[in-house]
Short mmCIF file of N, CA, C and O in Angstrom, two decimals:
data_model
loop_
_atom_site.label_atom_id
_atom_site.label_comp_id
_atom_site.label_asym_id
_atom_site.label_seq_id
_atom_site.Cartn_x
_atom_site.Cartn_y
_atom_site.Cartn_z
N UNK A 284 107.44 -115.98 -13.11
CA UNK A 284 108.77 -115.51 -12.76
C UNK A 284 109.27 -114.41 -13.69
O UNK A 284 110.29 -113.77 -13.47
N UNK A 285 108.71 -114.29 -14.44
CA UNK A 285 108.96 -113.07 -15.35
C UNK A 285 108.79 -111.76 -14.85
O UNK A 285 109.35 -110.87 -15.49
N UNK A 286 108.05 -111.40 -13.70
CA UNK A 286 108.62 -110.36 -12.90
C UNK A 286 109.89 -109.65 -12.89
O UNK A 286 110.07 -108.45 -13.09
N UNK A 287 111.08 -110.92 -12.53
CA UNK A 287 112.35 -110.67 -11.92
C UNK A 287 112.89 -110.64 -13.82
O UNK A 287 113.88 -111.36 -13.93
N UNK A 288 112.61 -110.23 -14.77
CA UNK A 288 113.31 -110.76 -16.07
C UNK A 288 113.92 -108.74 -16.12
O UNK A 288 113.17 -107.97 -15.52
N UNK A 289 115.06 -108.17 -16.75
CA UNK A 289 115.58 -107.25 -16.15
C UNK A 289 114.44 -106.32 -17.38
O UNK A 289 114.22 -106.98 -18.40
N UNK A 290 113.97 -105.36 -17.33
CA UNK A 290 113.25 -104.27 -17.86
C UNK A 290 114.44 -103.57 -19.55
O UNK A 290 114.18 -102.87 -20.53
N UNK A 291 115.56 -104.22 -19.09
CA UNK A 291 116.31 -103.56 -20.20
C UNK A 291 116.69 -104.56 -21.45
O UNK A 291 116.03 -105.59 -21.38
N UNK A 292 117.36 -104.54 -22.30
CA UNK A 292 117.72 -105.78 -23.15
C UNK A 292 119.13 -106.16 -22.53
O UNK A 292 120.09 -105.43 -22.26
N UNK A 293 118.95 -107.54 -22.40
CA UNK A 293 120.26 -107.98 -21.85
C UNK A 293 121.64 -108.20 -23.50
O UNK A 293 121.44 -108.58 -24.65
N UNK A 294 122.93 -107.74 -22.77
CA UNK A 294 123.63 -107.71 -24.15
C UNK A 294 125.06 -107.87 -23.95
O UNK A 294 125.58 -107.15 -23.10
N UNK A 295 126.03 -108.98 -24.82
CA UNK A 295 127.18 -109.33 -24.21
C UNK A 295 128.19 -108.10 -24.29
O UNK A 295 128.25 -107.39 -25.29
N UNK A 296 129.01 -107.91 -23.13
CA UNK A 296 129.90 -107.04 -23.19
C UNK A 296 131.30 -107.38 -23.42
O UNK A 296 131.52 -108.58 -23.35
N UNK A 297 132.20 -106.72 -23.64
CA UNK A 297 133.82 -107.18 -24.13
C UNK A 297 134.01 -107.73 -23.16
O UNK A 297 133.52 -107.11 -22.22
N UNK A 298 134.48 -108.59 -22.89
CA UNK A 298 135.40 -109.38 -21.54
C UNK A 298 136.18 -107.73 -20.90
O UNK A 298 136.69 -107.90 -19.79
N UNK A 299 136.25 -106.93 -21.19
CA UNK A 299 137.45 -106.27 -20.66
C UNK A 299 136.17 -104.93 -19.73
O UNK A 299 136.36 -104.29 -18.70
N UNK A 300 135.23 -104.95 -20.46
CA UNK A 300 134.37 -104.30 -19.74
C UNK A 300 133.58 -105.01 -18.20
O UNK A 300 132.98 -104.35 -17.36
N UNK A 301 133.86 -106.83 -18.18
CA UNK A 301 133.02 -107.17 -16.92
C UNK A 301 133.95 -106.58 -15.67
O UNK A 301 135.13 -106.30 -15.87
N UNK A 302 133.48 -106.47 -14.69
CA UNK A 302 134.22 -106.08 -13.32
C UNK A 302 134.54 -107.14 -12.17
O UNK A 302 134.78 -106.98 -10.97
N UNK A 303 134.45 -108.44 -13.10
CA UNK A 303 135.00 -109.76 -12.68
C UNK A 303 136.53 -109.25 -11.35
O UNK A 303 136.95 -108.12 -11.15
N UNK A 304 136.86 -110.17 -10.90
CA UNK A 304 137.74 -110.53 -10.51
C UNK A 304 139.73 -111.53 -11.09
O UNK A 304 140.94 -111.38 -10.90
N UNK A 305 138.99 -112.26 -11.67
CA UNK A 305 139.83 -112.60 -12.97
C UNK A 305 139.20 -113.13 -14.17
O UNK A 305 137.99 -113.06 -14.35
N UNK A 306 140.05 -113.70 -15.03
CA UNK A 306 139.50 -113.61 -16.18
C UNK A 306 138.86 -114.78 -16.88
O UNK A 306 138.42 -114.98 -18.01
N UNK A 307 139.00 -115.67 -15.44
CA UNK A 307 138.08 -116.92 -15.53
C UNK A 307 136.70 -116.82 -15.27
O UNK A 307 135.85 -117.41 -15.94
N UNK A 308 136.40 -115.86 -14.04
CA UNK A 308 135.05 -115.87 -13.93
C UNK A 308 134.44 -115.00 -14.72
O UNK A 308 133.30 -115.46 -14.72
N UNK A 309 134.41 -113.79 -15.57
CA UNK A 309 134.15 -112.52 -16.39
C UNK A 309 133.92 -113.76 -17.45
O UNK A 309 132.72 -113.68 -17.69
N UNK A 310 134.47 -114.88 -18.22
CA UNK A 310 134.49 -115.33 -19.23
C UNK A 310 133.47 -115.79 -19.06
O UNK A 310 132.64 -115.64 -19.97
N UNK A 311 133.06 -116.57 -17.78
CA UNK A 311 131.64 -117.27 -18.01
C UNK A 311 130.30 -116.60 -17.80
O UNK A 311 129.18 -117.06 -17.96
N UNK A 312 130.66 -115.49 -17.42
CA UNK A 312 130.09 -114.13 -17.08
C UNK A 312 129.36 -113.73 -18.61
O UNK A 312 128.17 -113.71 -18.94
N UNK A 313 130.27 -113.50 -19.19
CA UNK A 313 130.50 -113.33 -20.82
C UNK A 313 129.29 -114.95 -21.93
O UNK A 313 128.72 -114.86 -23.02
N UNK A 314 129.36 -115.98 -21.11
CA UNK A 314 129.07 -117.23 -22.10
C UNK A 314 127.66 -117.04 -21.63
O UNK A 314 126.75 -117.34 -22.41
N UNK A 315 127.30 -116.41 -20.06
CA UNK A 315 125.77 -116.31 -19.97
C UNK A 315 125.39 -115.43 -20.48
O UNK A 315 124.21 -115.65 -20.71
N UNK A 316 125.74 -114.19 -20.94
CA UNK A 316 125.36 -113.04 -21.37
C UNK A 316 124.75 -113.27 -22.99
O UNK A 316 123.64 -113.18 -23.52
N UNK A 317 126.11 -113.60 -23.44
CA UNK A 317 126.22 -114.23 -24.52
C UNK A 317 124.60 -115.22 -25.18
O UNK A 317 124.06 -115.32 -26.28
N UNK A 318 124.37 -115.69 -23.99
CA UNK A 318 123.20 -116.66 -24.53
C UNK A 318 121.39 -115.80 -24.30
O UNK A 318 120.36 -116.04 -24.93
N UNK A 319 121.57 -114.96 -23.33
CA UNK A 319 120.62 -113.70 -22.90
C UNK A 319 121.02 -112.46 -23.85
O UNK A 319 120.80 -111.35 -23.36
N UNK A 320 121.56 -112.49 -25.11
CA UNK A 320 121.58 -111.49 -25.83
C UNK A 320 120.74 -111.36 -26.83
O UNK A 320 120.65 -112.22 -27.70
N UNK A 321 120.08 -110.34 -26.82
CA UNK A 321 119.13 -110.56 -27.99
C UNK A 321 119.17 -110.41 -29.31
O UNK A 321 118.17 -110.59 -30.01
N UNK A 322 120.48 -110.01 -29.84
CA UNK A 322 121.52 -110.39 -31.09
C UNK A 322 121.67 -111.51 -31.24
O UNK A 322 121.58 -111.88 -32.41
N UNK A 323 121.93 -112.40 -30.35
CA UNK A 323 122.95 -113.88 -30.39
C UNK A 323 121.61 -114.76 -29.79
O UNK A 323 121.30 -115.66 -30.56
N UNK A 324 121.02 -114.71 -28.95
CA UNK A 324 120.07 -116.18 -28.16
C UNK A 324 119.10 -116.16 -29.58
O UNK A 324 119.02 -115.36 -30.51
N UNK A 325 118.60 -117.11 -29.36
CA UNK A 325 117.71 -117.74 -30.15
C UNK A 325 116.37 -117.40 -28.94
O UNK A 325 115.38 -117.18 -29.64
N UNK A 326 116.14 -117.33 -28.08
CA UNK A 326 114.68 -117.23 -27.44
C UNK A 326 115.58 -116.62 -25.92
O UNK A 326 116.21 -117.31 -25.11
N UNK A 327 115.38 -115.37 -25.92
CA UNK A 327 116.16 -115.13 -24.55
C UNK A 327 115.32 -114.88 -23.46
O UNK A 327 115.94 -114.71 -22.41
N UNK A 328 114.10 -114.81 -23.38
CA UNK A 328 113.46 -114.46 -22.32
C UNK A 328 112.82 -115.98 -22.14
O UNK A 328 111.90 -116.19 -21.35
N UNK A 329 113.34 -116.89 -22.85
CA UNK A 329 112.95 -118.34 -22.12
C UNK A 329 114.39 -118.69 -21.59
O UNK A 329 114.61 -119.84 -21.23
N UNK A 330 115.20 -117.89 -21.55
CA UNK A 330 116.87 -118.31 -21.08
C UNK A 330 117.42 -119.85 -21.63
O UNK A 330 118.03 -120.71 -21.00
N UNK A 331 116.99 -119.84 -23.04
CA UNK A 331 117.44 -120.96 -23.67
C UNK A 331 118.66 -120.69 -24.07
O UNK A 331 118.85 -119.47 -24.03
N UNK A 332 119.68 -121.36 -24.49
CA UNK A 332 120.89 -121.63 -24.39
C UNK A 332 120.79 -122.34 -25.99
O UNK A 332 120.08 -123.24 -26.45
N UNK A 333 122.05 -121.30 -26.68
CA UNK A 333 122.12 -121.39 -28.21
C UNK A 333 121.65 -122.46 -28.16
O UNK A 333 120.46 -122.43 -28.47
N UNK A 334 122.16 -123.86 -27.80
CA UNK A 334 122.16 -125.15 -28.84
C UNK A 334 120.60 -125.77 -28.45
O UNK A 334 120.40 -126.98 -28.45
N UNK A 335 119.40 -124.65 -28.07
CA UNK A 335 118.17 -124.97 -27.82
C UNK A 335 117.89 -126.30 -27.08
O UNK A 335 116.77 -126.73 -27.37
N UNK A 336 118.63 -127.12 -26.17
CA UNK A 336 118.69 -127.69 -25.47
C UNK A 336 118.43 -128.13 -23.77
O UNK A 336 118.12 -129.04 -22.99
N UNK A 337 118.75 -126.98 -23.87
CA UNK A 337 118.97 -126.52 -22.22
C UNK A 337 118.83 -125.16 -21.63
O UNK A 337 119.05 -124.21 -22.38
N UNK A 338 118.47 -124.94 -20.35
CA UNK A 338 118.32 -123.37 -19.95
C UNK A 338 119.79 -123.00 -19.05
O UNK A 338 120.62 -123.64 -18.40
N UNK A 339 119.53 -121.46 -19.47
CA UNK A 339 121.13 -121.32 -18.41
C UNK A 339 120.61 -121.91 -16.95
O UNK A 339 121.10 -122.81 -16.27
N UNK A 340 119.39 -121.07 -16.68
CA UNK A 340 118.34 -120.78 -15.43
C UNK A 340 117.32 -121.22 -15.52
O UNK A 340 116.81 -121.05 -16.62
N UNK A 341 116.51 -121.97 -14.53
CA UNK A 341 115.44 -122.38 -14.27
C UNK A 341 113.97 -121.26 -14.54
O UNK A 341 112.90 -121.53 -15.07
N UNK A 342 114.47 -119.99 -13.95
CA UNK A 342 113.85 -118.97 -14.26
C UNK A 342 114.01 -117.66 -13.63
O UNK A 342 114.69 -117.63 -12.61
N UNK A 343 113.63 -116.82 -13.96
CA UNK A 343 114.11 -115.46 -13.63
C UNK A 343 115.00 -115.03 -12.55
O UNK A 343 115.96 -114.27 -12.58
N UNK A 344 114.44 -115.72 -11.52
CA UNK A 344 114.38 -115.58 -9.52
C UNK A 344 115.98 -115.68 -9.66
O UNK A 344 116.75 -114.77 -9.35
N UNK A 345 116.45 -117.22 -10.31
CA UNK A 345 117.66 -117.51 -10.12
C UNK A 345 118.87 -116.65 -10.15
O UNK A 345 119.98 -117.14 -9.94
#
């Protein structure tokens, strides 16, 4: 599934930059990004989730 993984580095943006709708959904918009950043994740191209526990995503496709 690493096909579908995006060619660029994924990287969190200001809340004020997503093009959300309100500012509930941009936030969680923001908490996945957040964990796919390659500043901040701990393993981002396994889409592990800071507290190395859990994945955001099953895998790429999703």
């Amino acid at each position: 599934m690493y096909r579908f993984c995006p060619d660029y580095k994924m990287r969190a943006r200001p809340i004020e930059e997503h093009p959300g709708k309100c500012e509930q959904a941009t936030a969680i918009m923001l908490m996945i990004q957040n964990n796919l950043d390659y500043a901040v994740a701990h393993h981002p191209h396994e889409l592990i989730t800071s507290g190395e526990n859990g994945a955001v995503f099953q895998n790429w496709a999703q």
